[in-house]
Tab-separated table of C-alpha atoms in Angstrom:
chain	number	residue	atom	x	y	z
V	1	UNK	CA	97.152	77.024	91.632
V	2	UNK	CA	100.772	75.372	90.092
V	3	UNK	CA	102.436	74.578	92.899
V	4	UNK	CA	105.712	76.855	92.925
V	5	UNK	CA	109.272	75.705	93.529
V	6	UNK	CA	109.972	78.609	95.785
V	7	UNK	CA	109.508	82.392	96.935
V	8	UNK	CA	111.814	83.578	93.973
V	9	UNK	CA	110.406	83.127	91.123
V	10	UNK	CA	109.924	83.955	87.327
V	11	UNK	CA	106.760	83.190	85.128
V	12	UNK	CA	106.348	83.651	81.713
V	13	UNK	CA	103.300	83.457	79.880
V	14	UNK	CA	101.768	84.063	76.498
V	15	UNK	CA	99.093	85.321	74.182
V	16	UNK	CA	97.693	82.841	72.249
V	17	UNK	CA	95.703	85.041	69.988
V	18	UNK	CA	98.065	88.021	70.151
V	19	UNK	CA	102.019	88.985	69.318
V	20	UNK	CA	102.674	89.638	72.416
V	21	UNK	CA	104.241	87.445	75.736
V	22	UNK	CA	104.435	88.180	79.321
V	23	UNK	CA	106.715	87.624	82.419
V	24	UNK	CA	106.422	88.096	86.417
V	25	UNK	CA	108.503	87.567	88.972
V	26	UNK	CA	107.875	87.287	92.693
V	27	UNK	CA	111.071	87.794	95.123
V	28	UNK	CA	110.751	87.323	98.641
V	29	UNK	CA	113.764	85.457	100.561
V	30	UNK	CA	116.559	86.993	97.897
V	31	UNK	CA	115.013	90.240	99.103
V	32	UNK	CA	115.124	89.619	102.332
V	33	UNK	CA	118.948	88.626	101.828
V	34	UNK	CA	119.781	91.823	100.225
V	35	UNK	CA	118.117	93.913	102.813
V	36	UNK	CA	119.794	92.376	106.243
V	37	UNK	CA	122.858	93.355	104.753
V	38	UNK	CA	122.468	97.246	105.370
V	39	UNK	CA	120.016	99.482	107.356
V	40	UNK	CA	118.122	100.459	104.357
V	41	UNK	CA	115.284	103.630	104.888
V	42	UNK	CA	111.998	102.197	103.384
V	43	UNK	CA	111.842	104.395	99.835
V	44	UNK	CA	115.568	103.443	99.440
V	45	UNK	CA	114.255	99.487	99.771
V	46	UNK	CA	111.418	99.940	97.819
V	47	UNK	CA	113.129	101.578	94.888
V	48	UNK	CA	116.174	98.534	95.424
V	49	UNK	CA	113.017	95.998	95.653
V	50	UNK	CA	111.700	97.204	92.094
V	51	UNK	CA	115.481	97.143	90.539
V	52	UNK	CA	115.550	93.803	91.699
V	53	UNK	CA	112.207	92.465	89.804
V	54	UNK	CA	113.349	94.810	86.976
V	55	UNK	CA	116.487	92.491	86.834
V	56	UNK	CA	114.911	89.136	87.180
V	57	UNK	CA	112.627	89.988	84.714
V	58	UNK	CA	114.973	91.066	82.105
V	59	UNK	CA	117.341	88.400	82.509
V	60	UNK	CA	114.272	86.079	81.870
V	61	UNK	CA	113.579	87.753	78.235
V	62	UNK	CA	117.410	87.558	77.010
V	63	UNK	CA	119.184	84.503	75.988
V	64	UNK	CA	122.859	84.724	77.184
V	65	UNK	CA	125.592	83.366	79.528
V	66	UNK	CA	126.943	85.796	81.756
V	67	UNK	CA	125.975	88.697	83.751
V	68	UNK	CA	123.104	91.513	83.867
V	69	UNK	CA	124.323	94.262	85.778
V	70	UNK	CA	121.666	97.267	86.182
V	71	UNK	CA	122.366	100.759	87.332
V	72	UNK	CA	120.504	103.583	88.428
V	73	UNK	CA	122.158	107.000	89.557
V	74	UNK	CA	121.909	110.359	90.442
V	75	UNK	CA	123.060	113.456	92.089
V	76	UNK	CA	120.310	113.291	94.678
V	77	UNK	CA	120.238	111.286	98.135
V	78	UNK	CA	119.944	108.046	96.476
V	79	UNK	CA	123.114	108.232	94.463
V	80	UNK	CA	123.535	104.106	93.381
V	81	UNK	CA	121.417	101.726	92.981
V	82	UNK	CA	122.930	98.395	91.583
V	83	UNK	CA	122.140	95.115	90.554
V	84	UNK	CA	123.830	92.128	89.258
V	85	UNK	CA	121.631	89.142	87.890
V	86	UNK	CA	123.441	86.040	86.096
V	87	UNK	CA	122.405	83.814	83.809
V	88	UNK	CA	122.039	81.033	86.231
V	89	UNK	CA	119.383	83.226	88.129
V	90	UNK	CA	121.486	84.401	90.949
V	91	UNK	CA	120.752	87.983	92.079
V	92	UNK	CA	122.594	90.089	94.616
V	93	UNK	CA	122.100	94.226	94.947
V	94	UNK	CA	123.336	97.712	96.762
V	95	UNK	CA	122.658	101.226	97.347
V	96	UNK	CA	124.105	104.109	98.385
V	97	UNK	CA	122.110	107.041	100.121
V	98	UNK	CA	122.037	109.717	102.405
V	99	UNK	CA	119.554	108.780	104.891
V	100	UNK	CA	119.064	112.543	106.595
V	101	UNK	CA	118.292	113.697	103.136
V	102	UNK	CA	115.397	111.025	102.713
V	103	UNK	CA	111.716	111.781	102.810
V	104	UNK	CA	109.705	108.970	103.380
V	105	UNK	CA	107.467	109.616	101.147
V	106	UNK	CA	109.715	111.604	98.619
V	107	UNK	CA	108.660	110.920	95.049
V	108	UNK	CA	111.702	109.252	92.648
V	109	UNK	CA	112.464	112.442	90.908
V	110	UNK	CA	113.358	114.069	94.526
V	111	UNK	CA	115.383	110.907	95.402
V	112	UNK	CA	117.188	110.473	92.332
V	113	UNK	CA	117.325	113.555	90.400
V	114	UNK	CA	119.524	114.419	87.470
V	115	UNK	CA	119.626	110.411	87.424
V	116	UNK	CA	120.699	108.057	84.244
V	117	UNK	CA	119.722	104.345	84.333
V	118	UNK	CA	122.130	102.194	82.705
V	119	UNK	CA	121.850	98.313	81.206
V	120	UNK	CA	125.141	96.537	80.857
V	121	UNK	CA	124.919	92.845	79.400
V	122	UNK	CA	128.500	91.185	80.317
V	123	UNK	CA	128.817	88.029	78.602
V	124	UNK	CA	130.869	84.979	79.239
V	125	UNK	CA	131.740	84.616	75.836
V	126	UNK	CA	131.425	87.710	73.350
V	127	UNK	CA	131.402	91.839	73.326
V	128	UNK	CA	130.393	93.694	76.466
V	129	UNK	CA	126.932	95.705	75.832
V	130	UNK	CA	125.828	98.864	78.010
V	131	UNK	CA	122.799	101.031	77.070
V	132	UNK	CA	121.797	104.350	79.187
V	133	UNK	CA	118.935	106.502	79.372
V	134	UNK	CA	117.959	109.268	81.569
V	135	UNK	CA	115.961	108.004	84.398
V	136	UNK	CA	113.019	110.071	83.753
V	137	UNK	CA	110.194	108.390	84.972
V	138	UNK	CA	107.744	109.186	87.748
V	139	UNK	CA	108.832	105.454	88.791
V	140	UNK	CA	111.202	102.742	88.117
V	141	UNK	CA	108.484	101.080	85.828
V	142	UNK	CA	108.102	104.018	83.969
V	143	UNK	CA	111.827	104.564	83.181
V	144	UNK	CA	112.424	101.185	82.312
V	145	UNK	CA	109.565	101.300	79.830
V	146	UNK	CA	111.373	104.457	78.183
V	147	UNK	CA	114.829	102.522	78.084
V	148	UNK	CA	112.908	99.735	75.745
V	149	UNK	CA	111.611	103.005	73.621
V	150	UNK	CA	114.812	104.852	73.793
V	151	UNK	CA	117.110	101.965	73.224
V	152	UNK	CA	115.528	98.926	71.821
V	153	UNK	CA	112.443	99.749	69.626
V	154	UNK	CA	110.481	96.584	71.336
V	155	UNK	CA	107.003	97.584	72.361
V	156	UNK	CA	107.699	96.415	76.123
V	157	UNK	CA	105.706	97.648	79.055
V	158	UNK	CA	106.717	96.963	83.293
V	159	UNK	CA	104.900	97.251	86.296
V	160	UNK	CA	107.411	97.094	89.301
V	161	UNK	CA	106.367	97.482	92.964
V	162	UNK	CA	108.022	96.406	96.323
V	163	UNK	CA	107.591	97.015	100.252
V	164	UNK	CA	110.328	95.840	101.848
V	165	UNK	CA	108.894	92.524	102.469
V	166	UNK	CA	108.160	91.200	98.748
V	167	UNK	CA	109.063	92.465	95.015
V	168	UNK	CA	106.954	91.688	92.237
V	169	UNK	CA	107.132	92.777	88.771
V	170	UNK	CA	105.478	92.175	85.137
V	171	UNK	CA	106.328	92.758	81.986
V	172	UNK	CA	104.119	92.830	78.763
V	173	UNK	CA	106.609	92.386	75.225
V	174	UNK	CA	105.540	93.190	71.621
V	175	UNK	CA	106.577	89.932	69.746
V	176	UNK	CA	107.242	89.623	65.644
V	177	UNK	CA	104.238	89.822	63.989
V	178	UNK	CA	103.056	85.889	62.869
V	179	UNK	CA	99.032	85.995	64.173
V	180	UNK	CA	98.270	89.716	63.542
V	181	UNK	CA	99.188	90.635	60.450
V	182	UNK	CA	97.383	93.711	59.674
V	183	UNK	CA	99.359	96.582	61.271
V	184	UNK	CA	96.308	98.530	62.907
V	185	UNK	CA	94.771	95.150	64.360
V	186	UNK	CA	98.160	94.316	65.218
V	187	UNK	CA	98.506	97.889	67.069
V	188	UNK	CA	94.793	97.469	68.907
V	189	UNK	CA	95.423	94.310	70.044
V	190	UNK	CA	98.785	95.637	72.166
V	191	UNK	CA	96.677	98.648	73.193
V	192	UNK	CA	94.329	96.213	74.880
V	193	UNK	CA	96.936	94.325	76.689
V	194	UNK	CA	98.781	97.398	78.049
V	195	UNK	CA	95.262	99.107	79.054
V	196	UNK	CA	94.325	95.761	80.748
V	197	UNK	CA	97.434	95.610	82.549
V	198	UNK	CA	97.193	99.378	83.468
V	199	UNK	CA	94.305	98.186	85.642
V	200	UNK	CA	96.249	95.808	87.985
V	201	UNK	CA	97.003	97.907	91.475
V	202	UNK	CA	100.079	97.228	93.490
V	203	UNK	CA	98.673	95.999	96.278
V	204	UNK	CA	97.053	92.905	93.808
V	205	UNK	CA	100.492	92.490	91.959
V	206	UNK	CA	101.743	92.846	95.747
V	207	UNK	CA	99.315	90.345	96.690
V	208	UNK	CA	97.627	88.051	94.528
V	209	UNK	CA	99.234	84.527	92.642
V	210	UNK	CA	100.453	84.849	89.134
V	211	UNK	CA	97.275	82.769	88.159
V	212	UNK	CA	94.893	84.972	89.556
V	213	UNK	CA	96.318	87.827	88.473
V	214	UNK	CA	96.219	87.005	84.929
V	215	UNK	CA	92.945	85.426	85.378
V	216	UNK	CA	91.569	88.661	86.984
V	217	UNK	CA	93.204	90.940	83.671
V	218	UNK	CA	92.654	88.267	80.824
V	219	UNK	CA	89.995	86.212	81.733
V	220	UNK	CA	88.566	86.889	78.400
V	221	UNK	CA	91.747	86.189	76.674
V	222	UNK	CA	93.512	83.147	75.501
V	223	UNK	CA	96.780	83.127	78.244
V	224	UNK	CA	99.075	79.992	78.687
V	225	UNK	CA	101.434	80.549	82.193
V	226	UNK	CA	104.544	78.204	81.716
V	227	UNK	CA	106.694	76.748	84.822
V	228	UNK	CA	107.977	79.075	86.870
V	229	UNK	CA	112.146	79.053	86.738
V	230	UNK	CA	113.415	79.690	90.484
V	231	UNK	CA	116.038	82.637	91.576
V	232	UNK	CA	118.281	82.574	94.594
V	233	UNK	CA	120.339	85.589	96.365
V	234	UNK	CA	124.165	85.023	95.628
V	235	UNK	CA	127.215	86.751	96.105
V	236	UNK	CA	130.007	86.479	94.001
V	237	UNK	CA	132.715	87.480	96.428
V	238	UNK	CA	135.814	85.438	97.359
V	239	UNK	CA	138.872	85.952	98.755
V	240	UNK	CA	140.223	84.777	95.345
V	241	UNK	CA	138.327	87.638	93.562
V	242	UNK	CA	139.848	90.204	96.669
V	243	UNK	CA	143.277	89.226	96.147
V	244	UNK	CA	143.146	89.610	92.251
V	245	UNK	CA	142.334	92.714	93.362
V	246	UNK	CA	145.578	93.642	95.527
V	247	UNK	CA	147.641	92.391	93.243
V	248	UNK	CA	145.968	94.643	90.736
V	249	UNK	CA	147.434	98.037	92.691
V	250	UNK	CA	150.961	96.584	92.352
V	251	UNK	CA	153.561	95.230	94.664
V	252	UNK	CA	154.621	98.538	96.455
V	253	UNK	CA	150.922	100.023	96.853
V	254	UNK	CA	149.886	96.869	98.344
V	255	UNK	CA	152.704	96.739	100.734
V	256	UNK	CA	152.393	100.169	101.639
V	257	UNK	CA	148.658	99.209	102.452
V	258	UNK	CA	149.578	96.639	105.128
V	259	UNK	CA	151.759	98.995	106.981
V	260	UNK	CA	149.316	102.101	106.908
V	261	UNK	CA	146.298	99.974	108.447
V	262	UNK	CA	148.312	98.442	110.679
V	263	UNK	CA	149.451	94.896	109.601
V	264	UNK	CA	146.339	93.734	107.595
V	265	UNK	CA	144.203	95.063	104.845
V	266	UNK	CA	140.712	94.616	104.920
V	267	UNK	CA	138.420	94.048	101.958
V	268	UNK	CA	134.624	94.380	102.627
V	269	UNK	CA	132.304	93.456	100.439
V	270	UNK	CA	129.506	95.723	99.575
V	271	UNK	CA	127.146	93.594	98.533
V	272	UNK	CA	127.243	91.135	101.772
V	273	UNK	CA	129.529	92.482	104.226
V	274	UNK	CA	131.773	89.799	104.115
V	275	UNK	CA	135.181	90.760	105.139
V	276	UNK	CA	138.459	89.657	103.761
V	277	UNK	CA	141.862	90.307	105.538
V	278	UNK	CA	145.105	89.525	104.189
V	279	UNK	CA	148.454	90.315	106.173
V	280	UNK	CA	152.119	90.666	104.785
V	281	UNK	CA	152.917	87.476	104.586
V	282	UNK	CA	149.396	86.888	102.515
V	283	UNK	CA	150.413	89.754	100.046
V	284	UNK	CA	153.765	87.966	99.315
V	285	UNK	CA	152.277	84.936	98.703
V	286	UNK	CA	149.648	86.581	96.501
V	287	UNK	CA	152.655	88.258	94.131
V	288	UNK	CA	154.415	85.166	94.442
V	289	UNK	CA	151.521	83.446	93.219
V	290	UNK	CA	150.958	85.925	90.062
V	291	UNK	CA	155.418	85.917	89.131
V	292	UNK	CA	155.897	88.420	90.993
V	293	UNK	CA	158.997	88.761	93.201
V	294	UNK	CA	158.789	89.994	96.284
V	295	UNK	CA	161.447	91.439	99.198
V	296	UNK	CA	162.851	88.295	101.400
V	297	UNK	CA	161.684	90.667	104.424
V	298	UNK	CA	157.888	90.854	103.263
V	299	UNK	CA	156.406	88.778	105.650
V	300	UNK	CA	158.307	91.002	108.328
């Protein structure tokens, strides 16, 4: 087996004798991360788990500085689901649920109904992208397959499952044609990847190395695996980024907010529970800091 850089990790591979490529990931301490930061029930894991191999594995097909942020919601007991993925492979993710309204083993439709998964792209440099489809699906695979129908017109297949201790993921991805040309060969030679994949049970994607996976579903076919690329848990919270954010609600409001909770206002993070407090004289310096006058008794 290639020895592996890590326990976050993206693969890709290809077909040599098809037009079409592949790409797994394998997340195990970024996980981990995301889960000690909240009680999570297990289907609300899972399902956060397979948004987070979703992610890694999408960021890994698009060429782009900046920022994946994925989105699934409802009207059910799940109603968020959210994950941000850079470009320099740093993932961090939430949910929101009601846990007394939470079967354990209530199917995704039950959990999330009424539900609309959304794709935004933010780029450093360029236009802000966001597709959305119904999330539809019997599972998180299947709905993400339907977005690539729905939205994209790439023949692109996933296979997503987590259990609260790893997430793993593949993805199969029509390319241009260039070794099939004949449309119908072209066509039967996708249907046998997909079917091939089709065969691969969770607990082997679960399980098993990217090598023997591929070996145990393509042994017959032409496959080259490339070096894996690593992924880390990160969260993009600062004070900096919390204080933008007072000084966003205005002078007064933020003022007013110091006074009604008692001589400090306190930011949380969602993502990672970090907590940021700021206290009058903070919020003065913070308006100061943008041009913006404040009262000489402020810090009072």
């Amino acid at each position: 087996m290639t020895d592996l850089p890590d326990t976050d990790f993206t693969q890709r591979f290809i077909f040599d004798e098809s037009d079409a490529r592949g790409e797994m990931v394998s997340l195990e301490r970024s996980y981990a991360e995301v889960l000690a930061k909240h009680p999570y029930p297990e289907p609300v894991a899972q399902l956060l788990g397979e948004l987070m191999a979703a992610a890694a594995l999408l960021v890994g097909t698009m060429k782009f500085d900046g920022l994946l942020i994925l989105q699934a919601r409802s009207e059910g007991p799940i109603p968020l689901l959210m994950i941000e993925c850079s470009s320099e492979r740093e993932i961090r993710g939430l949910a929101r649920y009601e846990a007394d309204q939470i079967a354990p083993d209530a199917a995704l439709a039950d959990l999330m109904p009424n539900g609309v998964l959304a794709l935004t792209v933010d780029p450093t440099v360029g236009q802000r992208y966001q597709g959305i489809v119904d999330l539809d699906g019997k599972t998180l695979s299947e709905c993400f397959t339907n977005y690539f129908v729905m939205s994209q017109q790439v023949g692109t297949k996933f296979w997503l499952n987590a259990d609260g201790q790893r997430a793993r993921g593949m993805l199969l991805q029509q390319l241009p044609a260039d070794r099939i040309k004949d449309d119908e060969d072209r066509a039967e030679s996708w249907r046998h990847c997909i079917a091939l994949a089709d065969t691969l049970k969770a607990e082997e994607l679960l399980g098993l190395d990217n090598e023997t996976i591929l070996h145990r579903l393509y042994h017959e076919d032409p496959v080259r695996l490339f070096d894996a690329q690593t992924l880390h848990f990160h969260c993009s919270c600062s004070r900096e980024r919390s204080g933008n954010a007072l000084v966003s609600l205005g002078l007064e409001d933020a003022q007013n907010l110091v006074v009604e909770h008692g001589g400090n206002i306190e930011i949380d993070c969602q993502f990672c529970n970090q907590r940021y407090l700021f206290d009058a004289a903070d919020v003065a310096q913070l308006f100061a800091g943008a041009g913006i006058d404040t009262p000489s008794d402020t810090r009072h």
